[in-house]
PDB file of C-alpha atoms and ligand atoms in Angstrom:
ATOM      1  CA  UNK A  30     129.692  20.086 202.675  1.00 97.00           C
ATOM      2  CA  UNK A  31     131.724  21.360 199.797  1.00 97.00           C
ATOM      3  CA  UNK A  32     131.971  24.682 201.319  1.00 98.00           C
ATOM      4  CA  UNK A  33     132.830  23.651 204.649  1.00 98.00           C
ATOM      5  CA  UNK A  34     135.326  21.238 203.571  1.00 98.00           C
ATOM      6  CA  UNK A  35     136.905  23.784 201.081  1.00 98.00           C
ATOM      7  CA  UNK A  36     136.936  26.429 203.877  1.00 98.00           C
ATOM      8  CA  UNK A  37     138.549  24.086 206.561  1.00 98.00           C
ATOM      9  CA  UNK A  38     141.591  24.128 204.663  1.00 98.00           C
ATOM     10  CA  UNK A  39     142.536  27.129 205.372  1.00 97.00           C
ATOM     11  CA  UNK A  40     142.747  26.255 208.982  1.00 98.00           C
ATOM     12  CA  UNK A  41     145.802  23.612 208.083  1.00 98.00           C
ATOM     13  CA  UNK A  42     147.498  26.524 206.919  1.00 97.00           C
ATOM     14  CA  UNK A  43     146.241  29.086 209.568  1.00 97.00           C
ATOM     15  CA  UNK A  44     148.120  26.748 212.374  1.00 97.00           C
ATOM     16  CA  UNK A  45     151.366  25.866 210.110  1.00 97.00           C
ATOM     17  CA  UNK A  46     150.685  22.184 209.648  1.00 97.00           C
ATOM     18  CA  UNK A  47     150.887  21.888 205.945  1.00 97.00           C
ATOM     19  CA  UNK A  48     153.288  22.828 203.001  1.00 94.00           C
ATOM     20  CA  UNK A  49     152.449  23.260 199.569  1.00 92.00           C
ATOM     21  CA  UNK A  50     149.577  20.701 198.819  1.00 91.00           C
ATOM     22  CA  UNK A  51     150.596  17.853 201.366  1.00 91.00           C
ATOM     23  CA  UNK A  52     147.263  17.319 203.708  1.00 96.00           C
ATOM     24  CA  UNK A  53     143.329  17.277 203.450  1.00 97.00           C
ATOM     25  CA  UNK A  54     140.409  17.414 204.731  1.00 98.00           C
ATOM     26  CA  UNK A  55     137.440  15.316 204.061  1.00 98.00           C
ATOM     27  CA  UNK A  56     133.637  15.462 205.307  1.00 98.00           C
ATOM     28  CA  UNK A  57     130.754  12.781 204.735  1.00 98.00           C
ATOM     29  CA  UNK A  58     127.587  13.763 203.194  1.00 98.00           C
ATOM     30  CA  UNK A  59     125.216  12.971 206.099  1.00 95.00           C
ATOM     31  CA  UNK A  60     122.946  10.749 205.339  1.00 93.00           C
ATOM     32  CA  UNK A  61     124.805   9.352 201.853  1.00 96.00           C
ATOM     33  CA  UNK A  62     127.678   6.974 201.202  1.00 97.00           C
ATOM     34  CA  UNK A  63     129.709   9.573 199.809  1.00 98.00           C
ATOM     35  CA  UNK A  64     132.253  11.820 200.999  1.00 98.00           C
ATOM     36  CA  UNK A  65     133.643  15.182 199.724  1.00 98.00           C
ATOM     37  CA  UNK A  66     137.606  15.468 199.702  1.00 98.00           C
ATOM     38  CA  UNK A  67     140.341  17.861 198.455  1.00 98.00           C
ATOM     39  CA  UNK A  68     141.348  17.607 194.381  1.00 97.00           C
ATOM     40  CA  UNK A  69     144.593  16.266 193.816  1.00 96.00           C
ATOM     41  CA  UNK A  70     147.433  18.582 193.514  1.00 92.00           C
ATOM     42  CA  UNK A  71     145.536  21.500 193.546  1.00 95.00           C
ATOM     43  CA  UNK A  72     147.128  24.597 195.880  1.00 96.00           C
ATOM     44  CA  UNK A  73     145.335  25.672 199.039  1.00 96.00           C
ATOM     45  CA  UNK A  74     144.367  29.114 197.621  1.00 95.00           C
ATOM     46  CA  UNK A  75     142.851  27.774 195.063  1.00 97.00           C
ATOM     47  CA  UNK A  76     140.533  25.501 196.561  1.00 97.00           C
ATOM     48  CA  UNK A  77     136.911  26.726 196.117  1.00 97.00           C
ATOM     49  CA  UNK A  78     133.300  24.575 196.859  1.00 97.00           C
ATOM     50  CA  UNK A  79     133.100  24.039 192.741  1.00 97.00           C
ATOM     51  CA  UNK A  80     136.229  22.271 192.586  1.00 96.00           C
ATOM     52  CA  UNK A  81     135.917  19.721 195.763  1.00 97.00           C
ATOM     53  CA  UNK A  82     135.666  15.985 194.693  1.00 98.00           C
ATOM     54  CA  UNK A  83     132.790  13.896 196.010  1.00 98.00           C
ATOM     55  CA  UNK A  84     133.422  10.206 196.500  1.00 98.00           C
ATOM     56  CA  UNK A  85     131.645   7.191 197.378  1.00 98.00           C
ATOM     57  CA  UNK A  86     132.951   5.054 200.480  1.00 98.00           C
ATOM     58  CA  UNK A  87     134.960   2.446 197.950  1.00 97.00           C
ATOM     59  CA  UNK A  88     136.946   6.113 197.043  1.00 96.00           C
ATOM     60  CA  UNK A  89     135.820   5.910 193.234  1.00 97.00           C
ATOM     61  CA  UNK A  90     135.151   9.377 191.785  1.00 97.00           C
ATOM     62  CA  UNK A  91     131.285  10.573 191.950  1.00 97.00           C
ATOM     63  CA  UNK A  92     131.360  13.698 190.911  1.00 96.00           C
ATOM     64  CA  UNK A  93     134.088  16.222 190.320  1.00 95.00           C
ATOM     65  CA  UNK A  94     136.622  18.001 187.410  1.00 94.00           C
ATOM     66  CA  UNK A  95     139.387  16.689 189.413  1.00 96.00           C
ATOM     67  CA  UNK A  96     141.386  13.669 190.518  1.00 96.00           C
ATOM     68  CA  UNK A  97     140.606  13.308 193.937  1.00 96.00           C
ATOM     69  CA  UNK A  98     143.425  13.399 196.595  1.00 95.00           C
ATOM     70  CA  UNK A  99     146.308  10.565 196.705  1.00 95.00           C
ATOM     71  CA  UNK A 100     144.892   9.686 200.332  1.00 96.00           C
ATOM     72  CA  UNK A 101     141.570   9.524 198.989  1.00 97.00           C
ATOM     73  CA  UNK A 102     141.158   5.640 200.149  1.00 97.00           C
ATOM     74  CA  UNK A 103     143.301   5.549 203.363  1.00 98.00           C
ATOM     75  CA  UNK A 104     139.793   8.470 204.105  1.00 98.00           C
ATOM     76  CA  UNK A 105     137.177   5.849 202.085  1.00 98.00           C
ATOM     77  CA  UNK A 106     138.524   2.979 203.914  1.00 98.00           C
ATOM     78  CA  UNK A 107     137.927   4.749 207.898  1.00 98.00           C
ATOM     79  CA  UNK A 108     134.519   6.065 206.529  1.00 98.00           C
ATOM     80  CA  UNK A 109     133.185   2.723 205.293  1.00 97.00           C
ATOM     81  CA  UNK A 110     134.927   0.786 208.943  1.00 98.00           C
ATOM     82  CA  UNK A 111     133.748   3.580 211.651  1.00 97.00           C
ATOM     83  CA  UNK A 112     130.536   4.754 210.832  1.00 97.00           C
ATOM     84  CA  UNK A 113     130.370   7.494 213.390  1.00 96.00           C
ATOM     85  CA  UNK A 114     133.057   9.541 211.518  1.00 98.00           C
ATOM     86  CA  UNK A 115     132.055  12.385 209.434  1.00 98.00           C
ATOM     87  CA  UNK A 116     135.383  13.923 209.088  1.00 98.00           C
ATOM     88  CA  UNK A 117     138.989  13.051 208.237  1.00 98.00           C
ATOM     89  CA  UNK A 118     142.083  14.952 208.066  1.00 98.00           C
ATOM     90  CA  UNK A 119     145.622  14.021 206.838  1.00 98.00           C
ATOM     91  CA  UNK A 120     148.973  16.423 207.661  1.00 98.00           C
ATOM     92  CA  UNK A 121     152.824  15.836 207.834  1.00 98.00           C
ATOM     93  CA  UNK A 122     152.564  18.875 210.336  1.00 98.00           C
ATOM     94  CA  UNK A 123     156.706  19.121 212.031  1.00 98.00           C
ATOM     95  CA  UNK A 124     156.320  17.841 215.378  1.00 98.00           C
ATOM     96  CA  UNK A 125     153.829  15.473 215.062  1.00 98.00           C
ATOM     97  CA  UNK A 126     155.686  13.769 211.731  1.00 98.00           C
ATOM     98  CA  UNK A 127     158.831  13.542 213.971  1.00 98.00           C
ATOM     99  CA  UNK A 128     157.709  11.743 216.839  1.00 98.00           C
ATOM    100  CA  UNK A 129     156.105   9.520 213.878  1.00 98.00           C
ATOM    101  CA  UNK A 130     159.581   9.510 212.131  1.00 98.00           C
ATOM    102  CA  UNK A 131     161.264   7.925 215.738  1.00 98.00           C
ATOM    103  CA  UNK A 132     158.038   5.422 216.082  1.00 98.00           C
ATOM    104  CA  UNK A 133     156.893   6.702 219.067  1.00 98.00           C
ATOM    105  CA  UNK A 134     153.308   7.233 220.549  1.00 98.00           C
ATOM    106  CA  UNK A 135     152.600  10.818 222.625  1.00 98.00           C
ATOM    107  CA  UNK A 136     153.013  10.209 225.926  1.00 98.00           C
ATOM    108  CA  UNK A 137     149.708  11.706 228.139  1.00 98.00           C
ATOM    109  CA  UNK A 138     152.161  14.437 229.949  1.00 98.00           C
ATOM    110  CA  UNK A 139     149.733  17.271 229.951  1.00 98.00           C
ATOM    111  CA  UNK A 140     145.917  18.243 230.746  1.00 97.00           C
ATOM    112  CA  UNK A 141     145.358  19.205 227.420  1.00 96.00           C
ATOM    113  CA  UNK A 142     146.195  15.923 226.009  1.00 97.00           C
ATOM    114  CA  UNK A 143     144.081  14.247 228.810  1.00 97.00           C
ATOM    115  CA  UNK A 144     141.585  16.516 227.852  1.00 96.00           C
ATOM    116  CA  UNK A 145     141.237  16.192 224.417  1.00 96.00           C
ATOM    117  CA  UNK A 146     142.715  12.755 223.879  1.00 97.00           C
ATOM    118  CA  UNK A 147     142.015  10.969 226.613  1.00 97.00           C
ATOM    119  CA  UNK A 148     145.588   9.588 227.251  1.00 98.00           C
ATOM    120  CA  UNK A 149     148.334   9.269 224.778  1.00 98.00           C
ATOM    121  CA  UNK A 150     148.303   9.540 220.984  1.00 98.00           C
ATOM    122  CA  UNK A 151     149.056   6.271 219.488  1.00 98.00           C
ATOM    123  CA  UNK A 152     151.472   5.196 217.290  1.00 98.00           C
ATOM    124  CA  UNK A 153     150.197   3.355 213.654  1.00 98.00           C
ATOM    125  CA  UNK A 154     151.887   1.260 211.611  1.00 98.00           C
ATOM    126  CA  UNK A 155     154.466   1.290 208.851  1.00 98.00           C
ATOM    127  CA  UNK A 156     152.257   1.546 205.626  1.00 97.00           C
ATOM    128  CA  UNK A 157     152.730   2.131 202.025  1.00 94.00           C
ATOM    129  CA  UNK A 158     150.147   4.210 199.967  1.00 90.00           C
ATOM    130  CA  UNK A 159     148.418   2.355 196.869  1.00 87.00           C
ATOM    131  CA  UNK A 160     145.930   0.420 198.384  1.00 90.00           C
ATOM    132  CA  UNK A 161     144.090  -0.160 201.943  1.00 95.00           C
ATOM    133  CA  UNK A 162     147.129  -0.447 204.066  1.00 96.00           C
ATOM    134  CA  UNK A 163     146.986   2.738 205.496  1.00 98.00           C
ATOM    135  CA  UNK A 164     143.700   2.685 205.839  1.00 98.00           C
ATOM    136  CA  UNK A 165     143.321  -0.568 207.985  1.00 98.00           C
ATOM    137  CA  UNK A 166     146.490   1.258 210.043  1.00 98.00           C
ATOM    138  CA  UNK A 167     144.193   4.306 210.991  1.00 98.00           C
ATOM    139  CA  UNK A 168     141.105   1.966 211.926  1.00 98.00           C
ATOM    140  CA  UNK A 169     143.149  -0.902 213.483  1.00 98.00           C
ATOM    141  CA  UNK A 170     144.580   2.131 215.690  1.00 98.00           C
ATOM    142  CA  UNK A 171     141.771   4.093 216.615  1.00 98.00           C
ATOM    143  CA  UNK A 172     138.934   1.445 216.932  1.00 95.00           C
ATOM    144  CA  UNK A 173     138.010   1.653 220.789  1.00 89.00           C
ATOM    145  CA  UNK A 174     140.692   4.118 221.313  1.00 95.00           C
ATOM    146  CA  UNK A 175     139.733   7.378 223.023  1.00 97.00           C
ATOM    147  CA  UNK A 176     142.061   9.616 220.325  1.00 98.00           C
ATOM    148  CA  UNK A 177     141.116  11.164 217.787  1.00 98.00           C
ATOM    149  CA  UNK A 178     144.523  11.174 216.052  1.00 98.00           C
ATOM    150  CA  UNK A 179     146.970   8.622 215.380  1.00 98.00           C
ATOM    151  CA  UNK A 180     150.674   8.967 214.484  1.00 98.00           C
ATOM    152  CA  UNK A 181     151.423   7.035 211.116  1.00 98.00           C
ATOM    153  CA  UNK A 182     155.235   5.227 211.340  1.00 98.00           C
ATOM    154  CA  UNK A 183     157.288   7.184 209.277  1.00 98.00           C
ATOM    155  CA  UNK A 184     154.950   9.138 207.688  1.00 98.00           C
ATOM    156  CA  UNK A 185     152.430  11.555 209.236  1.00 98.00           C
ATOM    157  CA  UNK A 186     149.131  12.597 211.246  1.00 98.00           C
ATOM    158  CA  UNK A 187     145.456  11.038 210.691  1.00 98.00           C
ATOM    159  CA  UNK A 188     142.656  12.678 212.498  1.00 98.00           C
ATOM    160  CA  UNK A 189     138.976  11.939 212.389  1.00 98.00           C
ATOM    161  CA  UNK A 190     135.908  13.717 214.503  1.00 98.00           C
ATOM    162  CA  UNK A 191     132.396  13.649 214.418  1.00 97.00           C
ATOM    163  CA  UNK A 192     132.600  16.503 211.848  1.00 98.00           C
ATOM    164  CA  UNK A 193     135.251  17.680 209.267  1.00 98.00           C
ATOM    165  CA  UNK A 194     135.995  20.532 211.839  1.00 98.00           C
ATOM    166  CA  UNK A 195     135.913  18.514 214.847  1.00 98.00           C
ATOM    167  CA  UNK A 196     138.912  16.346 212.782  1.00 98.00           C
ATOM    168  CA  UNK A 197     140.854  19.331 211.988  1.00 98.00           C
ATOM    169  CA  UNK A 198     140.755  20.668 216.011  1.00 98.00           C
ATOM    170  CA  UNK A 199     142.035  17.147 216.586  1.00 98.00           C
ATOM    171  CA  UNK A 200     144.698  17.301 213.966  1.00 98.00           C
ATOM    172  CA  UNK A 201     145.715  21.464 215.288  1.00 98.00           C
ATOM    173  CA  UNK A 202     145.599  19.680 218.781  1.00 98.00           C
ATOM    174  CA  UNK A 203     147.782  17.212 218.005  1.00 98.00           C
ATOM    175  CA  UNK A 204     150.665  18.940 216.388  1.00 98.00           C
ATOM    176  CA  UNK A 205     150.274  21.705 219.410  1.00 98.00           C
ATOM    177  CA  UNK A 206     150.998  18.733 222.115  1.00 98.00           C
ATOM    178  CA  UNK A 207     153.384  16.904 219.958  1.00 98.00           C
ATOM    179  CA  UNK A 208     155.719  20.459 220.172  1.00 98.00           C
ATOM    180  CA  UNK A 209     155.113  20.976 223.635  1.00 98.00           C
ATOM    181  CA  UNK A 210     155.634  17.657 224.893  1.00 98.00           C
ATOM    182  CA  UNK A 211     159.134  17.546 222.141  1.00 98.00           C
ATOM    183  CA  UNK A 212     160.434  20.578 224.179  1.00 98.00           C
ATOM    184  CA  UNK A 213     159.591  19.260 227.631  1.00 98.00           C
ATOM    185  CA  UNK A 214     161.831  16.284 226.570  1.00 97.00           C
ATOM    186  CA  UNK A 215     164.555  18.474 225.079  1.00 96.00           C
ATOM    187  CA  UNK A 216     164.768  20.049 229.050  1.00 96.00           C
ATOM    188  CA  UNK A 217     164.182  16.558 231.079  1.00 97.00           C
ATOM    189  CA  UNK A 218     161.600  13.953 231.804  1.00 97.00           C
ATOM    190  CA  UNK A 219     158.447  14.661 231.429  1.00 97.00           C
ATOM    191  CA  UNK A 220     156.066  13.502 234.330  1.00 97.00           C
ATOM    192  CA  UNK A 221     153.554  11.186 233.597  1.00 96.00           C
ATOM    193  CA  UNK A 222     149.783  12.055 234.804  1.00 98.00           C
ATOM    194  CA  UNK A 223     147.981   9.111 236.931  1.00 97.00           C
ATOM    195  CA  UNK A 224     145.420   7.159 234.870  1.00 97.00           C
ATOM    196  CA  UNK A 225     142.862   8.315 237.475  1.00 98.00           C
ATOM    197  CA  UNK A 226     143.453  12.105 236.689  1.00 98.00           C
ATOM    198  CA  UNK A 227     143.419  11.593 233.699  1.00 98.00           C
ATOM    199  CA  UNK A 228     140.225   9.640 233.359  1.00 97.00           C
ATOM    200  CA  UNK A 229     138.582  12.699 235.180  1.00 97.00           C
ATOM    201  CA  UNK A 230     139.613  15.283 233.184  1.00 97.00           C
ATOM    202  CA  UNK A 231     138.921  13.347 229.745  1.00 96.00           C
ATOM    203  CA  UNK A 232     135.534  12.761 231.483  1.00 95.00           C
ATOM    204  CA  UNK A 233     135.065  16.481 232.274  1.00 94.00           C
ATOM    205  CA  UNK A 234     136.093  17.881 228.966  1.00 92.00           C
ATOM    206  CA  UNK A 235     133.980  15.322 227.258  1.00 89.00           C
ATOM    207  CA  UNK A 236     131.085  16.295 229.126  1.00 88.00           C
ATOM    208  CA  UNK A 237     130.924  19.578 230.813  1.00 80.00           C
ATOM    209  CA  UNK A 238     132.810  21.665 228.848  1.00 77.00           C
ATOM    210  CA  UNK A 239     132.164  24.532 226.422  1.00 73.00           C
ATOM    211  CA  UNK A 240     129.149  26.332 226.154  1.00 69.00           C
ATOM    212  CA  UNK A 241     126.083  24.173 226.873  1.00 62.00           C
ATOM    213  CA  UNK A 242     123.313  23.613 223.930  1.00 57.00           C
ATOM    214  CA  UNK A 243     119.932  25.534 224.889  1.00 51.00           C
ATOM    215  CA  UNK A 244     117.439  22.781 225.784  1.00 43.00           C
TER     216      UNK A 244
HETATM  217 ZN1  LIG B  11     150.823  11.745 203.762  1.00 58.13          ZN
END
């Protein structure tokens, strides 16, 4: 796990939705209440499996040379309240952070969106790092909701997925519909997609899909 979280870094800067060391990634340890995260402070390049942080799901440091990352309890906090997450990531990636910045959820304007998110991406509150606020903001947010990411007010983009990688598609996923959807607005009004169609195609991506496992 500290491999694949280490390596899934790279993919935040890969698709442009991170500068210097503002974002992370974070994976459970299946099986264990523990979670490893990105160090503190520490630049992408330099991120190897040695120097990931492992904590437990109250965000206190297990084992590790470094301070874990400043979001390290808004990712404790979804771990320990949705138990089928496995993966967390955090970005202020552009387009995403501005609709966040104006307060406003995603509207579902495009198959991909219905596809992956199942309607719009929601909008989370106002909250201020330092203790569980932010936390209780992603959870509050995406309990029973069909996305995967969620639009923090004035601040940036949480993601979570059954895996650390399945977070980070949803976090490249977002920022790629939050651009689109930002330049379909600069031109006119977007037009919405029926609930129906929607539902189907959410259904059908879900589902059908991608390359089938062998049985
Ligand atoms: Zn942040």
């Amino acid at each position: 796990m500290r491999k694949i979280v280490a390596d899934l870094h790279a993919e935040l800067v890969r698709y442009d939705l991170v500068v210097w060391t503002a974002g992370n990634v974070s994976g459970r340890i299946p099986g264990e209440d523990l979670f490893v995260i990105k160090p503190s402070g520490v630049s992408y390049d330099e991120l190897t499996p040695e120097n990931m942080v492992v904590c437990d799901l109250d965000g206190n440091l297990v084992e590790g040379e470094h301070a874990p990352s400043s979001d390290t309890a808004a990712h404790a906090y979804v771990y320990r309240n949705m138990p089928d997450v496995g993966g967390v990531v955090h970005t202020h990636s552009t387009y995403a952070s501005a609709w966040a910045a104006r307060g406003e959820p995603i509207p579902c304007v495009l198959t991909a969106m219905a596809d992956e998110f199942g309607g719009e991406i929601p909008l989370g509150p106002f909250a201020l790092i330092g203790d569980d606020s932010i936390g209780q903001g992603i959870v509050e947010t995406l309990k029973g909701h069909r996305s995967k990411a969620v639009l923090m007010q004035n601040h940036g983009v949480f993601s979570i997925g059954k895996d650390p990688k399945a977070a980070v598609k949803a976090a490249v996923m977002c920022e790629d519909v939050a651009r689109t959807v930002h330049v379909a607005r600069q031109l006119g009004t977007p037009l919405p997609i029926a609930q129906d169609d929607i539902d189907r195609l959410y259904d059908r991506y879900q589902n059908v899909y991608g390359q089938r496992s062998p049985r």
